[in-house]
Every structure is written in structure tokens, then in C-alpha cells.
Amino acid sequence: MNEIDEPVNSVIEAYRQAVFDRDVDAFMRLYEPGARVFDAWNVWSYESAGEWRGSVEGWLTSLGDERVRVTAEQVQVRGEGPLLIVSAFFRYAAISSEGVELRAIKNRLTWALRSDSEAWKIVHEHTSVPSD
């Protein structure tokens, strides 16, 4: 792992854990307040983390007893200094309370990450799925 990969892996792991724990606050701490999100579902764009939070809350609170296991594949990182661009395939698998995988979907995801003095934050997110 090189010096670029470490912060990206930390953000991915925090994202994975927040989703699995259904922890909206931990999830939202990954985003800068002014983050812009292009989501693959329902809304064209969210112009702040505050707007995005409503969608995240709706998703994570709708899961009932299920958990979601997120895995990242083919992660690519570009950039240096305080700005990194990350692209990957993220797989979201619904897991029953008995630990059985119920269904899964794979999204294409791109993040722009910026480092402040304390942490790397998502400043832009773009998710997509093939249209067919």
C-alpha cells in the first residue's frame, strides 16, 4: 500500500462500516458539508451533505433487520496532495439477520476526496448503473 492508497482505504472502510452498522451520523461524517452528490436513484443531484442526509436516512432506516455488506472492487486512485479522485465498483449485498445474502446490486462509484487538517472527506460523489 502506498501513501495515496491509505487514506482511500480508510474512507472506504469507514463507509463500509457505517453502512453495515446503519449509522447515518458516521456515514455523513465522511462528507464535507458542501459535498455535491449525483445519485443513481430518484434525485438528479444533492447540492449539500444536508440534502444528501435525507436520502441516506431513508435508505438505512428502511432496512429493518437487514444489514448491507459493501465491497469495493477495481479501485483506482488518481491525484496527489490534498485532492484524490477515486473510481471503483461497489457491491451492496443485503444480509438477513441470519447472515444469508438476500440480494445484491453493483454500482459504479466515483469520489473526489479532499484532505483538511483532520481527515479526508468526500467533496463529490457520482454513482451510476448501466441503463439496460
C-alpha angles and dihedrals in degrees: 000000000000129000092269095051096053098067091042092051089049092054092046092049092048089049092049092048095046091051093046091048091045086231108160094182094052090046093051093048086070091067131073111236091248095047116144116216127194103195126196092224135067104320123067094217143343112220098200141019088251091060091044092051092070092058092045092050091049091052100044096042092049092064097083108187093346124103128204120227111204121200126182122213134184093011113190124189128196130177141046141229116025096342128067131173116211127190125181147141110257120199118203114198122186110223123198122227085259091058097254119141107238103180140334142203132194122218132187108235133190124185133186106207124195127192121223123180092282111031149349111267134191108247096171134017129185122184127182143166128201110272096230 
